Amino acid sequence: MPARGVPDNRFSLARPDASEQIAYEIRRHIERQGLLPGDRIGTEQELAAEFGVSRPTLREALRLLAGSHLIRASQGRGGGIFVAHTPGEGMGRNMSEAIATMLATESVSLHQLLQARMVLEVPLAGLAAAAAGEEAIAQLEAAIAAAEGRRPGSEEFNLADRNFHDAIAAASGNDLLVAFTRWILDVLLPSLIVYIGPAVTAENILSQHRAILEAIRAGDPAGAEQAMRAHLDHLADTVSRLDSER
């Protein structure tokens, strides 16, 4: 019999040693139900009863999910297991941490990360131009406005820059590509701007952003891709120039 207040048949019963299967079932439940950060999944006791496993087995599954940044546990009255991030956000955070480590150990370069951005963001700009609505256009305009009068490398400019590229990814409508783009932006943009910030001007960057925006506003996928490619080429050229001067 399920624990009191817990819905029947949320999960498939697991084998006693199947912590990975339990983690999969909980992850699928979060996606299927569209749960959001802060939503309560249940207590350890409730979940162990639903799966028909011991609490140590359940805890191993929860450890796997916590390691993926998907859940968090809270003690005391009203405590339990809660959604920490959506699956896409959790994946993005894991990847961001991995890339940060690669940058710190110099096993991946800014050039390589810019190549990854080129592969992802050029077609994303085209998808955004084909799909962007009024809300997406407003977000892009707001990001450009927030960067105006700010210095590249400043906290305000960096945040506005990230929001601009994030809004393009979101406008594409492809959640997987959004997740991939965000984990690159989380790590690359701070490192990139620290390196090239003094060598670029806000006027140039914002001029390039406006060209991307205008192509997206016009519903011109080819033009949006061309404008994004020109923007990323400018960043890559700046990195190459700085490398050669060192």
PDB file of N, CA and C in Angstrom, residues 115-175:
ATOM      1  N   GLN A 115      34.878  27.497 -31.527  1.00  0.00           N
ATOM      2  CA  GLN A 115      34.454  26.606 -32.613  1.00  0.00           C
ATOM      3  C   GLN A 115      33.148  25.907 -32.244  1.00  0.00           C
ATOM      4  N   ALA A 116      33.030  25.483 -30.984  1.00  0.00           N
ATOM      5  CA  ALA A 116      31.798  24.843 -30.532  1.00  0.00           C
ATOM      6  C   ALA A 116      30.633  25.820 -30.598  1.00  0.00           C
ATOM      7  N   ARG A 117      30.883  27.065 -30.234  1.00  0.00           N
ATOM      8  CA  ARG A 117      29.825  28.077 -30.342  1.00  0.00           C
ATOM      9  C   ARG A 117      29.414  28.286 -31.793  1.00  0.00           C
ATOM     10  N   MET A 118      30.381  28.270 -32.691  1.00  0.00           N
ATOM     11  CA  MET A 118      30.074  28.451 -34.105  1.00  0.00           C
ATOM     12  C   MET A 118      29.154  27.327 -34.590  1.00  0.00           C
ATOM     13  N   VAL A 119      29.473  26.103 -34.213  1.00  0.00           N
ATOM     14  CA  VAL A 119      28.674  24.944 -34.634  1.00  0.00           C
ATOM     15  C   VAL A 119      27.255  25.035 -34.083  1.00  0.00           C
ATOM     16  N   LEU A 120      27.118  25.511 -32.839  1.00  0.00           N
ATOM     17  CA  LEU A 120      25.808  25.558 -32.201  1.00  0.00           C
ATOM     18  C   LEU A 120      25.023  26.823 -32.541  1.00  0.00           C
ATOM     19  N   GLU A 121      25.674  27.979 -32.418  1.00  0.00           N
ATOM     20  CA  GLU A 121      24.911  29.223 -32.429  1.00  0.00           C
ATOM     21  C   GLU A 121      24.584  29.760 -33.814  1.00  0.00           C
ATOM     22  N   VAL A 122      25.360  29.399 -34.811  1.00  0.00           N
ATOM     23  CA  VAL A 122      25.011  29.857 -36.168  1.00  0.00           C
ATOM     24  C   VAL A 122      23.675  29.253 -36.607  1.00  0.00           C
ATOM     25  N   PRO A 123      23.507  27.920 -36.565  1.00  0.00           N
ATOM     26  CA  PRO A 123      22.190  27.384 -36.925  1.00  0.00           C
ATOM     27  C   PRO A 123      21.087  27.796 -35.947  1.00  0.00           C
ATOM     28  N   LEU A 124      21.428  27.999 -34.671  1.00  0.00           N
ATOM     29  CA  LEU A 124      20.418  28.461 -33.716  1.00  0.00           C
ATOM     30  C   LEU A 124      19.869  29.828 -34.120  1.00  0.00           C
ATOM     31  N   ALA A 125      20.730  30.697 -34.601  1.00  0.00           N
ATOM     32  CA  ALA A 125      20.264  32.009 -35.052  1.00  0.00           C
ATOM     33  C   ALA A 125      19.272  31.860 -36.204  1.00  0.00           C
ATOM     34  N   GLY A 126      19.567  30.918 -37.118  1.00  0.00           N
ATOM     35  CA  GLY A 126      18.635  30.668 -38.215  1.00  0.00           C
ATOM     36  C   GLY A 126      17.305  30.124 -37.718  1.00  0.00           C
ATOM     37  N   LEU A 127      17.353  29.189 -36.760  1.00  0.00           N
ATOM     38  CA  LEU A 127      16.115  28.652 -36.187  1.00  0.00           C
ATOM     39  C   LEU A 127      15.325  29.745 -35.470  1.00  0.00           C
ATOM     40  N   ALA A 128      16.042  30.615 -34.761  1.00  0.00           N
ATOM     41  CA  ALA A 128      15.371  31.705 -34.060  1.00  0.00           C
ATOM     42  C   ALA A 128      14.677  32.639 -35.033  1.00  0.00           C
ATOM     43  N   ALA A 129      15.326  32.925 -36.160  1.00  0.00           N
ATOM     44  CA  ALA A 129      14.713  33.806 -37.158  1.00  0.00           C
ATOM     45  C   ALA A 129      13.438  33.211 -37.725  1.00  0.00           C
ATOM     46  N   ALA A 130      13.401  31.882 -37.798  1.00  0.00           N
ATOM     47  CA  ALA A 130      12.212  31.219 -38.347  1.00  0.00           C
ATOM     48  C   ALA A 130      11.091  31.109 -37.329  1.00  0.00           C
ATOM     49  N   ALA A 131      11.428  31.183 -36.029  1.00  0.00           N
ATOM     50  CA  ALA A 131      10.419  30.880 -35.017  1.00  0.00           C
ATOM     51  C   ALA A 131      10.144  32.001 -34.024  1.00  0.00           C
ATOM     52  N   ALA A 132      11.002  33.016 -33.957  1.00  0.00           N
ATOM     53  CA  ALA A 132      10.896  34.025 -32.893  1.00  0.00           C
ATOM     54  C   ALA A 132       9.582  34.798 -32.972  1.00  0.00           C
ATOM     55  N   GLY A 133       8.964  34.949 -31.801  1.00  0.00           N
ATOM     56  CA  GLY A 133       7.759  35.770 -31.696  1.00  0.00           C
ATOM     57  C   GLY A 133       8.079  37.109 -31.055  1.00  0.00           C
ATOM     58  N   GLU A 134       7.035  37.832 -30.700  1.00  0.00           N
ATOM     59  CA  GLU A 134       7.221  39.174 -30.143  1.00  0.00           C
ATOM     60  C   GLU A 134       7.980  39.140 -28.816  1.00  0.00           C
ATOM     61  N   GLU A 135       7.716  38.127 -27.986  1.00  0.00           N
ATOM     62  CA  GLU A 135       8.381  38.046 -26.688  1.00  0.00           C
ATOM     63  C   GLU A 135       9.893  37.847 -26.855  1.00  0.00           C
ATOM     64  N   ALA A 136      10.277  36.973 -27.786  1.00  0.00           N
ATOM     65  CA  ALA A 136      11.701  36.741 -28.020  1.00  0.00           C
ATOM     66  C   ALA A 136      12.384  38.007 -28.542  1.00  0.00           C
ATOM     67  N   ILE A 137      11.722  38.711 -29.445  1.00  0.00           N
ATOM     68  CA  ILE A 137      12.291  39.959 -29.974  1.00  0.00           C
ATOM     69  C   ILE A 137      12.473  40.965 -28.842  1.00  0.00           C
ATOM     70  N   ALA A 138      11.476  41.042 -27.955  1.00  0.00           N
ATOM     71  CA  ALA A 138      11.561  41.976 -26.831  1.00  0.00           C
ATOM     72  C   ALA A 138      12.720  41.621 -25.907  1.00  0.00           C
ATOM     73  N   GLN A 139      12.967  40.334 -25.691  1.00  0.00           N
ATOM     74  CA  GLN A 139      14.079  39.908 -24.842  1.00  0.00           C
ATOM     75  C   GLN A 139      15.421  40.283 -25.466  1.00  0.00           C
ATOM     76  N   LEU A 140      15.535  40.125 -26.780  1.00  0.00           N
ATOM     77  CA  LEU A 140      16.771  40.494 -27.466  1.00  0.00           C
ATOM     78  C   LEU A 140      16.996  42.009 -27.408  1.00  0.00           C
ATOM     79  N   GLU A 141      15.926  42.769 -27.615  1.00  0.00           N
ATOM     80  CA  GLU A 141      16.037  44.232 -27.524  1.00  0.00           C
ATOM     81  C   GLU A 141      16.449  44.658 -26.128  1.00  0.00           C
ATOM     82  N   ALA A 142      15.865  44.014 -25.114  1.00  0.00           N
ATOM     83  CA  ALA A 142      16.182  44.364 -23.722  1.00  0.00           C
ATOM     84  C   ALA A 142      17.638  44.049 -23.392  1.00  0.00           C
ATOM     85  N   ALA A 143      18.142  42.929 -23.926  1.00  0.00           N
ATOM     86  CA  ALA A 143      19.536  42.563 -23.667  1.00  0.00           C
ATOM     87  C   ALA A 143      20.491  43.576 -24.280  1.00  0.00           C
ATOM     88  N   ILE A 144      20.192  44.031 -25.485  1.00  0.00           N
ATOM     89  CA  ILE A 144      21.035  45.041 -26.128  1.00  0.00           C
ATOM     90  C   ILE A 144      20.969  46.354 -25.350  1.00  0.00           C
ATOM     91  N   ALA A 145      19.768  46.750 -24.949  1.00  0.00           N
ATOM     92  CA  ALA A 145      19.607  47.999 -24.195  1.00  0.00           C
ATOM     93  C   ALA A 145      20.364  47.946 -22.872  1.00  0.00           C
ATOM     94  N   ALA A 146      20.353  46.781 -22.214  1.00  0.00           N
ATOM     95  CA  ALA A 146      21.032  46.642 -20.926  1.00  0.00           C
ATOM     96  C   ALA A 146      22.545  46.756 -21.048  1.00  0.00           C
ATOM     97  N   ALA A 147      23.084  46.450 -22.234  1.00  0.00           N
ATOM     98  CA  ALA A 147      24.534  46.515 -22.443  1.00  0.00           C
ATOM     99  C   ALA A 147      25.001  47.895 -22.891  1.00  0.00           C
ATOM    100  N   GLU A 148      24.088  48.724 -23.359  1.00  0.00           N
ATOM    101  CA  GLU A 148      24.472  50.037 -23.868  1.00  0.00           C
ATOM    102  C   GLU A 148      25.051  50.899 -22.748  1.00  0.00           C
ATOM    103  N   GLY A 149      26.164  51.533 -23.042  1.00  0.00           N
ATOM    104  CA  GLY A 149      26.813  52.378 -22.055  1.00  0.00           C
ATOM    105  C   GLY A 149      27.635  51.614 -21.038  1.00  0.00           C
ATOM    106  N   ARG A 150      27.716  50.291 -21.179  1.00  0.00           N
ATOM    107  CA  ARG A 150      28.509  49.457 -20.262  1.00  0.00           C
ATOM    108  C   ARG A 150      29.813  49.047 -20.935  1.00  0.00           C
ATOM    109  N   ARG A 151      30.786  48.771 -20.132  1.00  0.00           N
ATOM    110  CA  ARG A 151      32.099  48.393 -20.641  1.00  0.00           C
ATOM    111  C   ARG A 151      32.205  46.878 -20.755  1.00  0.00           C
ATOM    112  N   PRO A 152      32.679  46.350 -21.920  1.00  0.00           N
ATOM    113  CA  PRO A 152      32.902  44.908 -22.016  1.00  0.00           C
ATOM    114  C   PRO A 152      33.812  44.425 -20.887  1.00  0.00           C
ATOM    115  N   GLY A 153      33.372  43.385 -20.226  1.00  0.00           N
ATOM    116  CA  GLY A 153      34.097  42.892 -19.062  1.00  0.00           C
ATOM    117  C   GLY A 153      33.424  43.263 -17.771  1.00  0.00           C
ATOM    118  N   SER A 154      32.555  44.282 -17.797  1.00  0.00           N
ATOM    119  CA  SER A 154      31.827  44.654 -16.589  1.00  0.00           C
ATOM    120  C   SER A 154      30.723  43.633 -16.334  1.00  0.00           C
ATOM    121  N   GLU A 155      30.293  43.550 -15.097  1.00  0.00           N
ATOM    122  CA  GLU A 155      29.252  42.583 -14.735  1.00  0.00           C
ATOM    123  C   GLU A 155      27.980  42.820 -15.519  1.00  0.00           C
ATOM    124  N   GLU A 156      27.615  44.098 -15.709  1.00  0.00           N
ATOM    125  CA  GLU A 156      26.373  44.429 -16.414  1.00  0.00           C
ATOM    126  C   GLU A 156      26.448  44.029 -17.887  1.00  0.00           C
ATOM    127  N   PHE A 157      27.588  44.318 -18.516  1.00  0.00           N
ATOM    128  CA  PHE A 157      27.745  43.965 -19.927  1.00  0.00           C
ATOM    129  C   PHE A 157      27.761  42.450 -20.101  1.00  0.00           C
ATOM    130  N   ASN A 158      28.486  41.770 -19.222  1.00  0.00           N
ATOM    131  CA  ASN A 158      28.580  40.311 -19.328  1.00  0.00           C
ATOM    132  C   ASN A 158      27.211  39.658 -19.222  1.00  0.00           C
ATOM    133  N   LEU A 159      26.407  40.112 -18.255  1.00  0.00           N
ATOM    134  CA  LEU A 159      25.075  39.537 -18.063  1.00  0.00           C
ATOM    135  C   LEU A 159      24.193  39.811 -19.274  1.00  0.00           C
ATOM    136  N   ALA A 160      24.244  41.036 -19.792  1.00  0.00           N
ATOM    137  CA  ALA A 160      23.433  41.375 -20.963  1.00  0.00           C
ATOM    138  C   ALA A 160      23.859  40.560 -22.180  1.00  0.00           C
ATOM    139  N   ASP A 161      25.166  40.370 -22.334  1.00  0.00           N
ATOM    140  CA  ASP A 161      25.688  39.578 -23.451  1.00  0.00           C
ATOM    141  C   ASP A 161      25.168  38.148 -23.353  1.00  0.00           C
ATOM    142  N   ARG A 162      25.259  37.563 -22.158  1.00  0.00           N
ATOM    143  CA  ARG A 162      24.779  36.195 -21.974  1.00  0.00           C
ATOM    144  C   ARG A 162      23.277  36.113 -22.245  1.00  0.00           C
ATOM    145  N   ASN A 163      22.527  37.093 -21.753  1.00  0.00           N
ATOM    146  CA  ASN A 163      21.074  37.076 -21.949  1.00  0.00           C
ATOM    147  C   ASN A 163      20.710  37.159 -23.428  1.00  0.00           C
ATOM    148  N   PHE A 164      21.500  37.911 -24.190  1.00  0.00           N
ATOM    149  CA  PHE A 164      21.240  38.028 -25.627  1.00  0.00           C
ATOM    150  C   PHE A 164      21.374  36.667 -26.311  1.00  0.00           C
ATOM    151  N   HIS A 165      22.478  35.987 -26.062  1.00  0.00           N
ATOM    152  CA  HIS A 165      22.701  34.691 -26.709  1.00  0.00           C
ATOM    153  C   HIS A 165      21.753  33.621 -26.161  1.00  0.00           C
ATOM    154  N   ASP A 166      21.434  33.720 -24.882  1.00  0.00           N
ATOM    155  CA  ASP A 166      20.488  32.768 -24.295  1.00  0.00           C
ATOM    156  C   ASP A 166      19.102  32.939 -24.909  1.00  0.00           C
ATOM    157  N   ALA A 167      18.707  34.174 -25.155  1.00  0.00           N
ATOM    158  CA  ALA A 167      17.391  34.430 -25.748  1.00  0.00           C
ATOM    159  C   ALA A 167      17.302  33.879 -27.168  1.00  0.00           C
ATOM    160  N   ILE A 168      18.396  33.941 -27.911  1.00  0.00           N
ATOM    161  CA  ILE A 168      18.414  33.366 -29.256  1.00  0.00           C
ATOM    162  C   ILE A 168      18.215  31.852 -29.171  1.00  0.00           C
ATOM    163  N   ALA A 169      18.950  31.221 -28.247  1.00  0.00           N
ATOM    164  CA  ALA A 169      18.815  29.772 -28.094  1.00  0.00           C
ATOM    165  C   ALA A 169      17.390  29.413 -27.714  1.00  0.00           C
ATOM    166  N   ALA A 170      16.815  30.141 -26.762  1.00  0.00           N
ATOM    167  CA  ALA A 170      15.451  29.837 -26.317  1.00  0.00           C
ATOM    168  C   ALA A 170      14.449  30.024 -27.458  1.00  0.00           C
ATOM    169  N   ALA A 171      14.669  31.043 -28.299  1.00  0.00           N
ATOM    170  CA  ALA A 171      13.748  31.315 -29.406  1.00  0.00           C
ATOM    171  C   ALA A 171      13.764  30.216 -30.452  1.00  0.00           C
ATOM    172  N   SER A 172      14.831  29.414 -30.481  1.00  0.00           N
ATOM    173  CA  SER A 172      14.926  28.342 -31.478  1.00  0.00           C
ATOM    174  C   SER A 172      13.877  27.263 -31.242  1.00  0.00           C
ATOM    175  N   GLY A 173      13.439  27.123 -29.980  1.00  0.00           N
ATOM    176  CA  GLY A 173      12.432  26.116 -29.659  1.00  0.00           C
ATOM    177  C   GLY A 173      12.988  24.712 -29.488  1.00  0.00           C
ATOM    178  N   ASN A 174      14.312  24.547 -29.512  1.00  0.00           N
ATOM    179  CA  ASN A 174      14.933  23.233 -29.356  1.00  0.00           C
ATOM    180  C   ASN A 174      15.560  23.156 -27.967  1.00  0.00           C
ATOM    181  N   ASP A 175      14.891  22.468 -27.043  1.00  0.00           N
ATOM    182  CA  ASP A 175      15.336  22.447 -25.650  1.00  0.00           C
ATOM    183  C   ASP A 175      16.719  21.820 -25.493  1.00  0.00           C
TER     184      ASP A 175
END
